[in-house]
Coordinates of C-alpha atoms and ligand atoms in Angstrom, one line a residue:
X1 CA 65.0 93.2 94.7
X2 CA 63.7 96.7 94.6
X3 CA 63.6 98.8 97.8
X4 CA 60.1 99.1 99.2
X5 CA 58.6 101.3 101.9
X6 CA 55.8 99.4 103.5
X7 CA 56.3 100.5 107.1
X8 CA 58.8 102.7 109.1
X9 CA 60.4 99.4 110.2
X10 CA 61.6 98.9 106.7
X11 CA 64.0 101.8 107.0
X12 CA 66.3 101.0 109.9
X13 CA 67.2 103.6 112.5
X14 CA 70.0 105.4 110.7
X15 CA 68.1 105.7 107.4
X16 CA 65.0 106.9 109.1
X17 CA 67.0 109.7 110.7
X18 CA 68.8 110.5 107.4
X19 CA 65.5 110.8 105.6
X20 CA 64.1 113.3 108.2
X21 CA 67.3 115.4 107.7
X22 CA 67.0 115.1 103.9
X23 CA 63.3 116.2 104.1
X24 CA 64.3 119.2 106.3
X25 CA 67.0 120.2 103.8
X26 CA 64.6 119.8 100.9
X27 CA 62.1 122.0 102.7
X28 CA 64.6 124.7 103.4
X29 CA 65.9 124.7 99.8
X30 CA 62.5 124.3 98.1
X31 CA 64.2 121.3 96.4
X32 CA 63.8 120.4 92.8
X33 CA 65.7 117.4 91.4
X34 CA 65.9 114.7 88.8
X35 CA 65.8 111.5 90.8
X36 CA 62.6 110.5 88.9
X37 CA 63.5 112.1 85.6
X38 CA 61.8 110.1 82.8
X39 CA 60.2 107.9 85.4
X40 CA 56.5 107.1 85.7
X41 CA 54.8 106.3 89.1
X42 CA 51.5 104.5 89.4
X43 CA 49.3 105.8 92.2
X44 CA 46.9 103.0 93.1
X45 CA 44.3 104.3 95.6
X46 CA 41.6 102.0 96.9
X47 CA 40.5 104.6 99.5
X48 CA 39.9 108.3 99.3
X49 CA 42.8 110.8 99.7
X50 CA 43.5 114.5 99.5
X51 CA 46.9 115.1 101.2
X52 CA 48.7 111.9 100.3
X53 CA 47.5 111.9 96.7
X54 CA 48.3 115.5 96.0
X55 CA 51.6 115.7 98.0
X56 CA 52.9 112.6 96.2
X57 CA 51.8 113.9 92.8
X58 CA 53.5 117.2 93.3
X59 CA 56.6 115.6 94.9
X60 CA 57.0 113.3 91.9
X61 CA 56.8 116.3 89.6
X62 CA 59.4 118.2 91.7
X63 CA 61.7 115.2 91.1
X64 CA 61.1 115.2 87.4
X65 CA 58.7 112.2 87.2
X66 CA 55.1 111.7 86.1
X67 CA 52.1 110.0 87.7
X68 CA 49.3 107.8 86.7
X69 CA 46.4 107.8 89.1
X70 CA 44.2 104.6 89.4
X71 CA 41.2 103.8 91.5
X72 CA 39.1 100.5 91.7
X73 CA 36.2 102.4 90.1
X74 CA 38.2 103.1 86.9
X75 CA 40.4 100.1 86.7
X76 CA 40.1 96.3 86.7
X77 CA 40.9 96.4 90.5
X78 CA 37.2 97.1 91.0
X79 CA 36.3 94.0 89.0
X80 CA 38.4 91.8 91.3
X81 CA 41.6 91.6 89.3
X82 CA 44.0 90.6 92.1
X83 CA 46.6 93.1 93.3
X84 CA 49.3 90.6 92.6
X85 CA 48.4 90.5 89.0
X86 CA 48.1 94.3 88.9
X87 CA 51.6 94.4 90.5
X88 CA 53.1 92.4 87.7
X89 CA 51.4 94.3 84.9
X90 CA 52.2 97.7 86.4
X91 CA 55.8 96.7 86.9
X92 CA 56.1 96.3 83.2
X93 CA 55.0 99.8 82.5
X94 CA 56.0 102.0 85.5
X95 CA 59.0 102.6 87.8
X96 CA 57.2 102.8 91.2
X97 CA 53.9 102.2 92.8
X98 CA 52.4 104.3 95.6
X99 CA 49.5 102.3 97.0
X100 CA 46.7 103.0 99.4
X101 CA 44.7 99.9 100.3
X102 CA 43.0 98.0 103.2
X103 CA 45.0 95.0 104.5
X104 CA 48.8 95.3 105.0
X105 CA 49.0 91.8 103.8
X106 CA 47.5 92.9 100.4
X107 CA 50.2 95.5 100.2
X108 CA 52.9 93.0 101.1
X109 CA 51.6 90.6 98.5
X110 CA 51.7 93.3 95.9
X111 CA 55.3 94.2 96.9
X112 CA 56.3 90.5 96.6
X113 CA 55.0 90.5 93.0
X114 CA 56.4 93.9 92.0
X115 CA 59.7 94.4 90.4
X116 CA 59.6 98.1 91.1
X117 CA 59.5 100.0 94.5
X118 CA 56.2 100.0 96.3
X119 CA 55.3 102.7 98.8
X120 CA 52.6 102.4 101.5
X121 CA 50.3 105.4 101.1
X122 CA 48.2 104.0 104.0
X123 CA 46.8 100.6 105.0
X124 CA 44.5 99.6 107.9
X125 CA 47.7 98.7 109.8
X126 CA 50.2 101.6 109.1
X127 CA 50.5 105.1 107.7
X128 CA 54.3 105.4 107.5
X129 CA 54.6 108.4 105.2
X130 CA 52.4 110.4 107.5
X131 CA 54.3 109.6 110.6
X132 CA 57.7 110.1 109.0
X133 CA 56.4 113.5 107.9
X134 CA 55.2 114.1 111.5
X135 CA 58.7 113.4 112.7
X136 CA 59.9 116.2 110.5
X137 CA 57.2 118.5 112.0
X138 CA 58.5 117.7 115.5
X139 CA 62.2 117.8 114.6
X140 CA 62.0 121.2 113.0
X141 CA 60.6 122.5 116.3
X142 CA 63.0 120.6 118.6
X143 CA 66.0 118.8 117.4
X144 CA 66.6 117.3 120.8
X145 CA 64.2 114.5 120.5
X146 CA 65.3 112.9 123.8
X147 CA 63.6 115.8 125.5
X148 CA 60.3 115.5 123.5
X149 CA 57.2 114.0 125.0
X150 CA 54.5 112.9 122.6
X151 CA 51.0 111.8 123.5
X152 CA 48.6 109.8 121.4
X153 CA 45.0 110.0 122.4
X154 CA 42.2 108.0 120.8
X155 CA 42.1 105.0 118.5
X156 CA 45.0 102.4 118.4
X157 CA 44.8 102.6 114.6
X158 CA 47.1 102.7 111.6
X159 CA 48.6 106.0 112.8
X160 CA 49.1 104.8 116.3
X161 CA 50.9 101.7 115.0
X162 CA 53.2 103.8 112.9
X163 CA 53.9 106.1 115.9
X164 CA 55.0 103.0 117.8
X165 CA 57.3 102.1 114.9
X166 CA 58.7 105.7 115.0
X167 CA 59.3 105.4 118.8
X168 CA 61.5 102.4 118.2
X169 CA 63.8 104.5 116.0
X170 CA 63.6 108.1 117.4
X171 CA 64.4 108.9 121.0
X172 CA 61.2 110.8 122.0
X173 CA 59.0 109.4 124.7
X174 CA 55.5 108.3 123.7
X175 CA 52.5 108.0 125.9
X176 CA 49.5 106.4 124.3
X177 CA 45.9 106.3 125.7
X178 CA 43.3 104.2 123.9
X179 CA 40.0 102.7 125.2
X180 CA 39.8 99.0 125.9
X181 CA 39.2 97.1 122.8
X182 CA 40.8 99.7 120.6
X183 CA 44.4 99.1 121.4
X184 CA 47.3 99.4 119.0
X185 CA 48.6 96.1 117.6
X186 CA 50.2 94.2 120.5
X187 CA 52.9 92.9 118.3
X188 CA 53.9 96.4 117.2
X189 CA 53.9 97.5 120.9
X190 CA 56.2 94.5 121.9
X191 CA 58.5 95.2 119.0
X192 CA 58.8 98.8 119.9
X193 CA 59.5 98.0 123.5
X194 CA 62.1 95.4 122.6
X195 CA 63.8 98.1 120.5
X196 CA 64.0 100.4 123.5
X197 CA 61.2 102.7 122.7
X198 CA 60.2 105.0 125.7
X199 CA 56.6 104.0 125.9
X200 CA 53.7 104.4 128.3
X201 CA 50.6 102.5 127.2
X202 CA 47.5 103.4 129.3
X203 CA 43.7 104.0 129.2
X204 CA 43.5 107.4 130.7
X205 CA 43.9 110.3 128.2
X206 CA 44.8 112.7 131.2
X207 CA 47.7 110.5 132.1
X208 CA 49.0 110.4 128.5
X209 CA 48.7 114.1 128.0
X210 CA 50.3 115.2 131.3
X211 CA 53.3 117.3 130.5
X212 CA 53.2 116.4 126.8
X213 CA 54.9 118.7 124.2
X214 CA 52.9 117.3 121.3
X215 CA 49.4 115.8 121.6
X216 CA 48.3 113.7 118.7
X217 CA 44.9 112.4 117.7
X218 CA 43.1 111.0 114.7
X219 CA 39.5 110.2 113.6
X220 CA 37.6 107.7 115.8
X221 CA 36.4 105.7 112.8
X222 CA 39.0 105.2 110.1
X223 CA 38.2 104.6 106.4
X224 CA 36.5 101.3 106.1
X225 CA 35.0 101.5 109.6
X226 CA 32.1 103.8 108.7
X227 CA 29.5 101.2 110.0
X228 CA 31.1 101.4 113.5
X229 CA 31.1 105.2 113.7
X230 CA 28.2 105.6 116.0
X231 CA 29.4 103.0 118.6
X232 CA 32.9 104.4 118.4
X233 CA 31.5 107.9 119.1
X234 CA 30.2 106.7 122.5
X235 CA 33.4 104.8 123.4
X236 CA 35.8 107.6 122.4
X237 CA 33.9 110.5 123.9
X238 CA 36.3 110.8 126.9
X239 CA 39.2 111.0 124.5
X240 CA 38.3 114.2 122.8
X241 CA 41.3 116.7 122.5
X242 CA 39.8 119.9 124.0
X243 CA 40.9 122.8 126.1
X244 CA 40.3 120.9 129.4
X245 CA 42.5 118.0 128.4
X246 CA 45.2 120.3 127.0
X247 CA 45.3 122.2 130.3
X248 CA 47.2 119.2 131.6
X249 CA 49.9 119.3 128.9
X250 CA 53.0 121.4 128.7
X251 CA 52.0 125.1 128.6
X252 CA 53.6 125.3 125.2
X253 CA 51.8 122.2 123.9
X254 CA 51.3 121.7 120.1
X255 CA 48.4 119.7 118.8
X256 CA 48.9 117.3 115.8
X257 CA 46.3 115.6 113.6
X258 CA 47.1 113.9 110.3
X259 CA 43.7 115.2 108.9
X260 CA 41.0 115.0 107.8
X261 CA 39.7 116.2 111.3
X262 CA 36.2 115.7 112.6
X263 CA 35.5 118.8 114.7
X264 CA 33.3 118.1 117.7
X265 CA 34.4 114.5 117.7
X266 CA 38.1 113.7 118.3
X267 CA 39.1 117.4 118.4
X268 CA 37.2 120.7 119.1
X269 CA 36.8 123.5 116.6
X270 CA 38.5 125.8 119.2
X271 CA 41.6 123.6 119.4
X272 CA 41.8 123.1 115.6
X273 CA 41.6 126.9 115.0
X274 CA 44.0 127.8 117.9
X275 CA 47.7 128.6 117.6
X276 CA 48.4 125.3 119.3
X277 CA 47.3 123.3 116.2
X278 CA 50.2 122.7 113.9
X279 CA 48.2 120.6 111.5
X280 CA 48.8 122.8 108.4
X281 CA 52.6 122.5 108.9
X282 CA 52.0 118.8 109.2
X283 CA 50.1 118.8 105.9
X284 CA 52.8 120.8 104.2
X285 CA 55.5 118.6 105.4
X286 CA 53.9 115.6 103.6
X287 CA 55.3 117.1 100.4
X288 CA 58.8 117.5 101.7
X289 CA 58.8 114.0 103.2
X290 CA 57.4 112.4 100.1
X291 CA 60.3 113.9 98.1
X292 CA 62.9 112.6 100.7
X293 CA 61.3 109.1 100.7
X294 CA 61.3 108.9 96.9
X295 CA 64.8 110.3 96.6
X296 CA 66.0 107.6 99.0
X297 CA 64.0 104.8 97.2
X298 CA 65.7 105.8 94.0
X299 CA 69.2 106.5 95.4
Ligands
CP301 N1 46.6 112.5 106.3 C1 46.3 111.9 105.1 O1 46.8 110.8 104.7 O2 45.3 112.5 104.4 P1 44.6 112.0 103.1 O3 43.7 110.8 103.5 O4 43.8 113.2 102.6 O5 45.6 111.5 102.1
NVA302 N1 43.2 106.6 110.5 C1 42.7 107.4 109.4 C2 43.8 108.2 108.8 C3 43.4 109.0 107.6 C4 44.6 109.7 107.0 C5 42.1 106.4 108.4 O1 42.7 105.3 108.1 O2 41.1 106.7 107.8

């Protein structure tokens, strides 16, 4: 059975921490290695991507490997060849698959039929590579995670679910404010609670942000939800991350966003362009975290 990385919960607490430390070390040393020397990685992307695609591509090169990029438009995926068939075929050619798709169940099926490691490059349910990299972004600013208060404001989406997974493994406290009807997955919340995560789940963004050291948000309509964008714009308006909301946070608050950001919607131009935004470090850390994740998968 190959190792897969379909959600943060696949890692286990100790490995998750080790991977953050590995990524930090790789960042500090501008790491180059040979974990993927002579290996080929298929990058199967059914949704658009800038950061995930390029950071994986560069990370794989830094580890000595090569990539093959595939989209539905240019492969048989777009003509309804099932992912499970694609999985078995690509397993015969390549050494790893990095996959961005819609349903988590599609990714799980693909992994079941794959004889090589499969990495979740985002599904509708989770975005584990992003949140692992966000853990690095927080950790490099404050190694005492017990003291760190993180707020999530906005949609209970794939990012929110992965943050809940992270809160089950890392000792920061997480306050999450989402509007009614846009909650994170209740099963993910329960699992995190049962694992001892320090969680506050509420509706009021002001409550979530109060005293927070890191305030996180994300787009109001994720990829695949474009038809709902207008309605979501109304529902989420009180959840905008702006100066007024941030006035309630810790005076030294940092603002996080996985990007792409929609200025004037979930975040203001002023906040995005202020020193409080650490979004470019977050984007950079994707590269270091992808290297650590791949090195672990092939260790
Ligand atoms: N944050 C993130 O995953 O960005 P991309 O969609 O550009 O990969
Ligand atoms: N929640 C967003 C994240 C993009 C990186 C989406 O799924 O579109």
